[in-house]
Amino acid sequence: MIRRYHTMSRMDFDRSDISQRTDGFLPRDLEKISLRATRSLQTNSLRASTCIQKSLVAVLAEFTPLAQLSTTKEEGCNNTSWADVGGLFDVKEKLESTVRHPVLYRRIYEKAQIKLPRGILLYGPSGCGKSYLIPALARECNYPIVTCKGPEILDKYIGASEANVRELFERASQMAPSILFLDELEALAPRRGSDSTGVTDRVVNQLLTFLDGVEDVSSGTVFIIGATSRPDKVDPAIIRPGRLEQHLYVGPPESTNEWSDLLLRIAKNWNLKTDSLLALSNGEAIARIVNDIPRLCAADVRAAFDTAHLNAVHRTLAGDIPVNDIEKIEIGIEDLQFGFRKTRPSLSESEARLLHPIYKSFRGHGPEGAKTDIRPLKTSLR
């Protein structure tokens, strides 16, 4: 294509490198890249044979493929890093081994001749990080992500919902290797027969068609990840082996180490005094801070830090230091204690009683997942 725009008899550039950088690009994308690279060569007035590679790499660094321009992404997804995810040691390890390693070590996995799972189901109480994990995973793996929340795909017109499903899979396939994230899966793929209109039944059938590989997207390495707080309401056919077959429980931290890791990673967003940092690293201090709050989740912890920060602001303003002399607000141990005392768990006791047997039963009949434990923190931190 470059020859069309630039008069030269020889194209000296690393074809293998450019091929990898343009994986999943459409012909129209390649034409635009060639045109921009040629204009760059003409502007610089240099021999193309010496700088064609640099020109292409520079253009690709600022180029967004057409497939990604039409992809809906949640605001702020690119700012979520893997290092920001606290706790969840087992879940993070399994996600990396399932999603990142098969692409990173493709040759090794191909020689193993093992059919790897491409579908993952994350389940657990709300506020524990299911929706937070996947954008961070996509950034860690450097994969594009196509995100869909269950209700967004449903349409009142016949055939429109199924078309939306096809479009999702097509977009994910065009950007492969990629992640297709189906959030609130219980709304997108409920048990068939539960909807009087039949809309969700047709959506489930369309999903099954893609998951079975009849319309094959797996050849391009599209990882399909669903998330739900009610796995019992998802159609059983969606989560059987061969589809969303790897089931991972995402719940509150289950050990002092996980609690400490979660607290310290969240604490990075604020200025903490030395005594506060030491408390977050000490198992006994953690137990004293959160012992009276059962069913605490990651979202509740973040809310507690917000309250603690606000209390630190009020405490500082109430002091004798002039406002103009205040350089930074630091959260002390008394602020943290206040923040956690004021925090109420998102998961009520009645909801915990309802969900605990569901998760326990689901884990018992599904593939291996993390330990299901939504007991009060007092017992979890012993």
CSV table of C-alpha atoms in Angstrom, one decimal:
chain,number,residue,atom,x,y,z
A,1,MET,CA,0.0,0.0,0.0
A,2,ILE,CA,2.8,2.4,0.8
A,3,ARG,CA,4.1,2.1,-2.8
A,4,ARG,CA,0.8,3.5,-4.0
A,5,TYR,CA,1.5,6.8,-2.2
A,6,HIS,CA,5.4,6.8,-2.3
A,7,THR,CA,7.6,6.3,-5.3
A,8,MET,CA,10.2,3.8,-4.2
A,9,SER,CA,11.3,0.4,-5.4
A,10,ARG,CA,12.3,-1.1,-2.1
A,11,MET,CA,10.4,-1.5,1.1
A,12,ASP,CA,12.9,-2.0,4.0
A,13,PHE,CA,11.0,-2.6,7.2
A,14,ASP,CA,10.4,-5.4,9.7
A,15,ARG,CA,7.3,-7.1,8.3
A,16,SER,CA,7.0,-9.5,11.3
A,17,ASP,CA,7.0,-6.6,13.8
A,18,ILE,CA,4.5,-4.5,11.8
A,19,SER,CA,2.3,-7.6,11.4
A,20,GLN,CA,2.1,-8.1,15.1
A,21,ARG,CA,1.4,-4.5,15.8
A,22,THR,CA,-1.5,-4.5,13.3
A,23,ASP,CA,-3.0,-7.8,14.3
A,24,GLY,CA,-6.8,-7.5,13.9
A,25,PHE,CA,-6.7,-4.3,11.8
A,26,LEU,CA,-9.1,-3.9,8.9
A,27,PRO,CA,-8.0,-3.2,5.3
A,28,ARG,CA,-9.3,0.4,5.8
A,29,ASP,CA,-7.0,0.7,8.9
A,30,LEU,CA,-4.0,-0.4,6.9
A,31,GLU,CA,-4.7,2.0,4.1
A,32,LYS,CA,-4.9,4.9,6.6
A,33,ILE,CA,-1.7,3.9,8.3
A,34,SER,CA,0.1,3.7,4.9
A,35,LEU,CA,-1.1,7.1,3.9
A,36,ARG,CA,0.0,8.7,7.2
A,37,ALA,CA,3.4,7.0,7.1
A,38,THR,CA,4.0,8.2,3.6
A,39,ARG,CA,3.1,11.8,4.4
A,40,SER,CA,5.5,11.6,7.3
A,41,LEU,CA,8.3,10.4,5.0
A,42,GLN,CA,7.6,13.2,2.5
A,43,THR,CA,7.5,15.8,5.3
A,44,ASN,CA,10.8,14.7,6.7
A,45,SER,CA,12.4,14.6,3.2
A,46,LEU,CA,14.5,11.5,4.1
A,47,ARG,CA,15.2,8.3,2.3
A,48,ALA,CA,12.3,6.0,3.0
A,49,SER,CA,14.5,2.9,3.1
A,50,THR,CA,16.1,4.3,6.2
A,51,CYS,CA,13.1,5.5,8.2
A,52,ILE,CA,10.0,3.6,7.0
A,53,GLN,CA,10.1,1.4,10.1
A,54,LYS,CA,10.3,4.3,12.5
A,55,SER,CA,7.6,6.1,10.5
A,56,LEU,CA,5.2,3.1,10.7
A,57,VAL,CA,5.8,2.6,14.4
A,58,ALA,CA,5.2,6.3,15.1
A,59,VAL,CA,1.9,6.3,13.2
A,60,LEU,CA,0.8,3.1,14.9
A,61,ALA,CA,1.5,4.5,18.4
A,62,GLU,CA,-1.2,7.2,17.8
A,63,PHE,CA,-3.6,5.2,15.6
A,64,THR,CA,-6.9,3.7,16.8
A,65,PRO,CA,-8.4,0.9,14.7
A,66,LEU,CA,-12.0,1.3,13.5
A,67,ALA,CA,-13.1,-1.7,15.5
A,68,GLN,CA,-12.0,0.0,18.7
A,69,LEU,CA,-13.5,3.3,17.8
A,70,SER,CA,-17.0,1.7,18.0
A,71,THR,CA,-16.2,-0.2,21.2
A,72,THR,CA,-18.0,1.0,24.4
A,73,LYS,CA,-15.6,1.2,27.3
A,74,GLU,CA,-16.4,2.3,30.9
A,75,GLU,CA,-15.0,5.6,31.8
A,76,GLY,CA,-11.7,5.3,33.6
A,77,CYS,CA,-11.1,1.7,32.7
A,78,ASN,CA,-7.6,2.5,31.4
A,79,ASN,CA,-6.6,3.9,34.8
A,80,THR,CA,-7.3,0.7,36.6
A,81,SER,CA,-4.1,-1.3,37.0
A,82,TRP,CA,-3.5,-4.8,38.3
A,83,ALA,CA,-1.5,-3.4,41.2
A,84,ASP,CA,-4.6,-1.6,42.4
A,85,VAL,CA,-6.4,-4.8,43.1
A,86,GLY,CA,-6.0,-5.8,46.7
A,87,GLY,CA,-6.4,-9.2,48.2
A,88,LEU,CA,-8.0,-11.9,45.9
A,89,PHE,CA,-4.6,-13.7,45.6
A,90,ASP,CA,-6.1,-17.0,44.2
A,91,VAL,CA,-8.5,-15.3,41.8
A,92,LYS,CA,-5.8,-13.0,40.4
A,93,GLU,CA,-3.4,-16.0,39.9
A,94,LYS,CA,-6.1,-18.1,38.1
A,95,LEU,CA,-7.1,-15.2,35.9
A,96,GLU,CA,-3.5,-14.6,34.8
A,97,SER,CA,-2.9,-18.3,34.1
A,98,THR,CA,-6.1,-18.6,32.0
A,99,VAL,CA,-6.1,-15.3,30.1
A,100,ARG,CA,-2.6,-13.9,30.0
A,101,HIS,CA,-0.3,-17.0,29.8
A,102,PRO,CA,-1.9,-18.8,26.8
A,103,VAL,CA,-1.1,-15.7,24.6
A,104,LEU,CA,2.2,-14.8,26.3
A,105,TYR,CA,3.5,-18.4,26.0
A,106,ARG,CA,1.5,-19.4,22.9
A,107,ARG,CA,4.1,-21.8,21.5
A,108,ILE,CA,4.4,-23.7,24.8
A,109,TYR,CA,0.6,-24.1,25.1
A,110,GLU,CA,0.3,-25.1,21.5
A,111,LYS,CA,2.8,-28.0,22.0
A,112,ALA,CA,0.9,-29.1,25.1
A,113,GLN,CA,-2.2,-29.8,22.9
A,114,ILE,CA,-4.6,-29.1,25.7
A,115,LYS,CA,-8.0,-27.4,25.2
A,116,LEU,CA,-7.9,-24.4,27.4
A,117,PRO,CA,-10.9,-22.7,28.9
A,118,ARG,CA,-11.9,-19.5,27.2
A,119,GLY,CA,-14.9,-18.8,29.3
A,120,ILE,CA,-14.8,-17.7,32.9
A,121,LEU,CA,-17.6,-16.9,35.4
A,122,LEU,CA,-16.9,-14.6,38.4
A,123,TYR,CA,-19.5,-14.9,41.1
A,124,GLY,CA,-19.8,-13.5,44.6
A,125,PRO,CA,-21.4,-10.7,46.7
A,126,SER,CA,-21.7,-7.2,45.2
A,127,GLY,CA,-18.9,-4.8,46.1
A,128,CYS,CA,-16.1,-7.4,46.2
A,129,GLY,CA,-14.4,-6.4,42.9
A,130,LYS,CA,-15.9,-8.5,40.1
A,131,SER,CA,-16.3,-5.5,37.8
A,132,TYR,CA,-13.1,-3.9,39.0
A,133,LEU,CA,-10.9,-6.9,38.2
A,134,ILE,CA,-11.6,-7.2,34.5
A,135,PRO,CA,-10.5,-3.8,33.3
A,136,ALA,CA,-7.4,-4.2,35.4
A,137,LEU,CA,-6.7,-7.6,33.9
A,138,ALA,CA,-7.2,-6.2,30.4
A,139,ARG,CA,-4.7,-3.5,31.0
A,140,GLU,CA,-2.2,-5.9,32.6
A,141,CYS,CA,-2.5,-8.2,29.5
A,142,ASN,CA,-2.6,-5.2,27.1
A,143,TYR,CA,-5.9,-6.6,25.6
A,144,PRO,CA,-8.7,-4.4,24.3
A,145,ILE,CA,-11.9,-5.0,26.3
A,146,VAL,CA,-15.5,-5.0,25.1
A,147,THR,CA,-17.9,-4.5,28.1
A,148,CYS,CA,-21.6,-5.1,28.2
A,149,LYS,CA,-23.9,-4.8,31.2
A,150,GLY,CA,-26.8,-7.2,31.0
A,151,PRO,CA,-29.8,-4.8,30.6
A,152,GLU,CA,-28.0,-2.6,28.0
A,153,ILE,CA,-28.2,-5.3,25.3
A,154,LEU,CA,-31.9,-6.1,25.6
A,155,ASP,CA,-34.2,-4.4,23.1
A,156,LYS,CA,-38.0,-4.5,22.8
A,157,TYR,CA,-37.9,-5.1,19.0
A,158,ILE,CA,-37.8,-8.7,17.8
A,159,GLY,CA,-34.4,-9.7,16.6
A,160,ALA,CA,-32.7,-6.5,17.9
A,161,SER,CA,-31.3,-8.1,21.1
A,162,GLU,CA,-29.8,-11.1,19.2
A,163,ALA,CA,-28.2,-8.6,16.7
A,164,ASN,CA,-26.7,-6.8,19.7
A,165,VAL,CA,-25.2,-10.1,20.9
A,166,ARG,CA,-23.7,-10.8,17.4
A,167,GLU,CA,-22.2,-7.3,17.2
A,168,LEU,CA,-20.5,-7.7,20.6
A,169,PHE,CA,-18.8,-10.9,19.6
A,170,GLU,CA,-17.9,-9.5,16.2
A,171,ARG,CA,-16.2,-6.5,17.8
A,172,ALA,CA,-14.3,-8.7,20.2
A,173,SER,CA,-13.2,-11.0,17.4
A,174,GLN,CA,-11.9,-8.1,15.3
A,175,MET,CA,-9.7,-6.9,18.2
A,176,ALA,CA,-8.4,-10.4,19.2
A,177,PRO,CA,-6.7,-11.2,21.5
A,178,SER,CA,-9.4,-9.5,23.5
A,179,ILE,CA,-11.7,-9.8,26.5
A,180,LEU,CA,-15.5,-9.8,26.2
A,181,PHE,CA,-16.9,-8.9,29.6
A,182,LEU,CA,-20.5,-9.7,30.3
A,183,ASP,CA,-21.4,-7.9,33.5
A,184,GLU,CA,-24.7,-8.6,35.4
A,185,LEU,CA,-25.0,-11.9,33.6
A,186,GLU,CA,-28.1,-12.9,35.5
A,187,ALA,CA,-30.0,-10.1,33.6
A,188,LEU,CA,-28.5,-11.0,30.2
A,189,ALA,CA,-28.9,-14.8,30.4
A,190,PRO,CA,-31.5,-15.7,33.0
A,191,ARG,CA,-33.0,-19.2,33.1
A,192,ARG,CA,-35.0,-19.8,30.0
A,193,GLY,CA,-38.7,-19.8,30.6
A,194,SER,CA,-38.5,-17.1,33.3
A,195,ASP,CA,-39.4,-14.3,30.8
A,196,SER,CA,-42.9,-14.1,29.5
A,197,THR,CA,-41.9,-12.1,26.4
A,198,GLY,CA,-39.3,-14.7,25.2
A,199,VAL,CA,-36.7,-11.9,24.6
A,200,THR,CA,-34.1,-13.3,27.0
A,201,ASP,CA,-34.7,-16.8,25.8
A,202,ARG,CA,-33.6,-15.8,22.3
A,203,VAL,CA,-30.6,-13.9,23.7
A,204,VAL,CA,-29.6,-17.0,25.7
A,205,ASN,CA,-29.9,-19.2,22.5
A,206,GLN,CA,-27.7,-16.7,20.6
A,207,LEU,CA,-25.1,-16.7,23.4
A,208,LEU,CA,-25.0,-20.5,23.4
A,209,THR,CA,-24.4,-20.4,19.6
A,210,PHE,CA,-21.3,-18.3,20.0
A,211,LEU,CA,-20.1,-20.1,23.1
A,212,ASP,CA,-20.3,-23.4,21.4
A,213,GLY,CA,-18.1,-22.2,18.6
A,214,VAL,CA,-20.7,-22.6,15.8
A,215,GLU,CA,-19.8,-19.0,14.9
A,216,ASP,CA,-16.2,-19.4,15.9
A,217,VAL,CA,-14.5,-16.6,17.8
A,218,SER,CA,-12.2,-18.7,19.8
A,219,SER,CA,-9.7,-19.1,17.0
A,220,GLY,CA,-8.8,-15.4,17.4
A,221,THR,CA,-8.4,-15.8,21.2
A,222,VAL,CA,-11.4,-14.0,22.6
A,223,PHE,CA,-11.7,-14.6,26.3
A,224,ILE,CA,-15.4,-14.4,27.5
A,225,ILE,CA,-15.8,-13.4,31.1
A,226,GLY,CA,-19.2,-13.2,32.9
A,227,ALA,CA,-19.9,-11.7,36.3
A,228,THR,CA,-22.9,-12.2,38.6
A,229,SER,CA,-23.9,-12.0,42.2
A,230,ARG,CA,-26.6,-14.6,41.6
A,231,PRO,CA,-25.2,-17.6,39.7
A,232,ASP,CA,-28.4,-19.5,40.6
A,233,LYS,CA,-30.4,-17.2,38.3
A,234,VAL,CA,-28.1,-17.7,35.3
A,235,ASP,CA,-29.3,-20.3,32.7
A,236,PRO,CA,-27.4,-23.5,33.6
A,237,ALA,CA,-26.5,-24.1,29.9
A,238,ILE,CA,-24.4,-21.0,29.9
A,239,ILE,CA,-22.1,-22.1,32.7
A,240,ARG,CA,-21.6,-25.7,31.9
A,241,PRO,CA,-18.2,-27.2,30.8
A,242,GLY,CA,-17.2,-26.0,27.4
A,243,ARG,CA,-18.8,-22.6,27.8
A,244,LEU,CA,-18.2,-20.4,30.9
A,245,GLU,CA,-16.6,-23.4,32.5
A,246,GLN,CA,-14.1,-21.9,35.0
A,247,HIS,CA,-16.0,-20.6,38.0
A,248,LEU,CA,-14.1,-18.2,40.4
A,249,TYR,CA,-15.6,-17.0,43.7
A,250,VAL,CA,-14.9,-13.3,44.3
A,251,GLY,CA,-15.7,-12.5,47.9
A,252,PRO,CA,-14.3,-10.6,50.9
A,253,PRO,CA,-10.7,-11.2,52.0
A,254,GLU,CA,-10.4,-14.5,53.8
A,255,SER,CA,-7.1,-14.0,55.8
A,256,THR,CA,-5.2,-11.4,57.6
A,257,ASN,CA,-2.7,-11.2,54.7
A,258,GLU,CA,-5.5,-10.5,52.2
A,259,TRP,CA,-7.1,-7.9,54.5
A,260,SER,CA,-3.7,-6.2,55.0
A,261,ASP,CA,-3.0,-6.2,51.2
A,262,LEU,CA,-6.5,-4.8,50.4
A,263,LEU,CA,-6.2,-2.0,53.0
A,264,LEU,CA,-2.7,-1.0,52.0
A,265,ARG,CA,-3.5,-0.8,48.3
A,266,ILE,CA,-6.7,1.3,49.0
A,267,ALA,CA,-4.7,3.4,51.4
A,268,LYS,CA,-2.3,4.5,48.5
A,269,ASN,CA,-5.0,6.9,47.4
A,270,TRP,CA,-4.7,9.0,50.6
A,271,ASN,CA,-2.0,10.5,52.8
A,272,LEU,CA,-1.7,8.4,56.0
A,273,LYS,CA,0.2,9.0,59.1
A,274,THR,CA,2.9,6.5,60.1
A,275,ASP,CA,0.7,5.0,62.9
A,276,SER,CA,-2.1,4.4,60.4
A,277,LEU,CA,0.2,2.6,58.0
A,278,LEU,CA,1.6,0.4,60.8
A,279,ALA,CA,-1.9,-0.4,61.9
A,280,LEU,CA,-2.9,-1.6,58.4
A,281,SER,CA,0.2,-3.9,58.4
A,282,ASN,CA,-0.6,-5.4,61.8
A,283,GLY,CA,-3.0,-8.3,62.0
A,284,GLU,CA,-4.2,-7.5,65.5
A,285,ALA,CA,-4.7,-3.9,64.7
A,286,ILE,CA,-6.7,-4.8,61.6
A,287,ALA,CA,-8.9,-7.0,63.7
A,288,ARG,CA,-9.4,-4.2,66.3
A,289,ILE,CA,-10.4,-1.8,63.5
A,290,VAL,CA,-12.9,-4.0,61.6
A,291,ASN,CA,-13.9,-6.6,64.2
A,292,ASP,CA,-17.3,-5.0,64.9
A,293,ILE,CA,-18.3,-4.8,61.2
A,294,PRO,CA,-19.4,-8.2,59.8
A,295,ARG,CA,-19.8,-8.8,56.0
A,296,LEU,CA,-17.4,-5.9,55.1
A,297,CYS,CA,-16.4,-5.8,51.4
A,298,ALA,CA,-13.9,-3.9,49.3
A,299,ALA,CA,-16.4,-1.2,48.4
A,300,ASP,CA,-17.2,-0.7,52.1
A,301,VAL,CA,-13.5,-0.4,52.9
A,302,ARG,CA,-13.1,2.4,50.3
A,303,ALA,CA,-16.2,4.1,51.8
A,304,ALA,CA,-14.6,3.9,55.3
A,305,PHE,CA,-11.4,5.6,54.0
A,306,ASP,CA,-13.5,8.4,52.4
A,307,THR,CA,-15.2,9.0,55.8
A,308,ALA,CA,-11.8,8.8,57.6
A,309,HIS,CA,-10.4,11.4,55.1
A,310,LEU,CA,-13.4,13.7,55.7
A,311,ASN,CA,-12.9,13.4,59.4
A,312,ALA,CA,-9.2,14.3,59.1
A,313,VAL,CA,-10.2,17.4,57.1
A,314,HIS,CA,-12.7,18.5,59.8
A,315,ARG,CA,-10.1,17.8,62.5
A,316,THR,CA,-7.5,19.8,60.7
A,317,LEU,CA,-9.7,22.8,60.1
A,318,ALA,CA,-10.8,22.8,63.7
A,319,GLY,CA,-7.2,23.2,64.8
A,320,ASP,CA,-5.1,26.3,65.3
A,321,ILE,CA,-3.2,26.0,62.0
A,322,PRO,CA,-4.1,28.7,59.5
A,323,VAL,CA,-5.7,27.3,56.4
A,324,ASN,CA,-3.0,28.8,54.1
A,325,ASP,CA,-0.3,26.9,56.1
A,326,ILE,CA,-1.9,23.5,55.7
A,327,GLU,CA,0.3,21.6,53.2
A,328,LYS,CA,-1.5,18.2,53.3
A,329,ILE,CA,-4.2,16.4,55.2
A,330,GLU,CA,-3.0,13.2,56.9
A,331,ILE,CA,-5.3,10.4,58.1
A,332,GLY,CA,-4.5,9.2,61.6
A,333,ILE,CA,-5.4,6.0,63.4
A,334,GLU,CA,-8.3,7.9,65.2
A,335,ASP,CA,-9.7,8.9,61.8
A,336,LEU,CA,-9.5,5.3,60.5
A,337,GLN,CA,-11.3,4.1,63.6
A,338,PHE,CA,-14.0,6.8,63.1
A,339,GLY,CA,-14.4,5.9,59.4
A,340,PHE,CA,-14.9,2.2,60.1
A,341,ARG,CA,-17.3,2.8,63.0
A,342,LYS,CA,-19.5,4.9,60.7
A,343,THR,CA,-19.4,2.4,57.9
A,344,ARG,CA,-22.3,0.0,57.4
A,345,PRO,CA,-21.8,-3.2,55.4
A,346,SER,CA,-23.4,-3.3,51.9
A,347,LEU,CA,-24.5,-6.9,52.4
A,348,SER,CA,-27.3,-7.2,54.9
A,349,GLU,CA,-27.6,-10.1,57.3
A,350,SER,CA,-30.6,-11.4,55.5
A,351,GLU,CA,-28.9,-11.2,52.1
A,352,ALA,CA,-25.9,-13.1,53.6
A,353,ARG,CA,-28.1,-15.8,54.9
A,354,LEU,CA,-29.7,-16.1,51.4
A,355,LEU,CA,-26.4,-16.0,49.4
A,356,HIS,CA,-24.2,-18.2,51.6
A,357,PRO,CA,-26.0,-21.5,50.8
A,358,ILE,CA,-26.2,-20.5,47.1
A,359,TYR,CA,-22.5,-19.9,46.8
A,360,LYS,CA,-21.7,-23.0,48.8
A,361,SER,CA,-23.9,-25.2,46.7
A,362,PHE,CA,-22.7,-23.6,43.4
A,363,ARG,CA,-19.1,-24.1,44.3
A,364,GLY,CA,-19.7,-27.7,45.3
A,365,HIS,CA,-21.2,-28.6,41.9
A,366,GLY,CA,-19.0,-26.4,39.8
A,367,PRO,CA,-15.3,-26.3,38.9
A,368,GLU,CA,-12.8,-25.5,41.6
A,369,GLY,CA,-13.0,-21.9,42.9
A,370,ALA,CA,-11.9,-19.8,45.8
A,371,LYS,CA,-13.1,-20.6,49.2
A,372,THR,CA,-16.7,-19.4,49.8
A,373,ASP,CA,-16.7,-17.5,53.0
A,374,ILE,CA,-19.0,-14.6,53.9
A,375,ARG,CA,-18.8,-15.1,57.6
A,376,PRO,CA,-18.3,-12.1,59.9
A,377,LEU,CA,-14.8,-10.6,59.9
A,378,LYS,CA,-14.3,-11.6,63.5
A,379,THR,CA,-14.1,-15.3,62.5
A,380,SER,CA,-12.3,-14.6,59.2
A,381,LEU,CA,-9.5,-12.7,60.9
A,382,ARG,CA,-8.6,-15.2,63.6
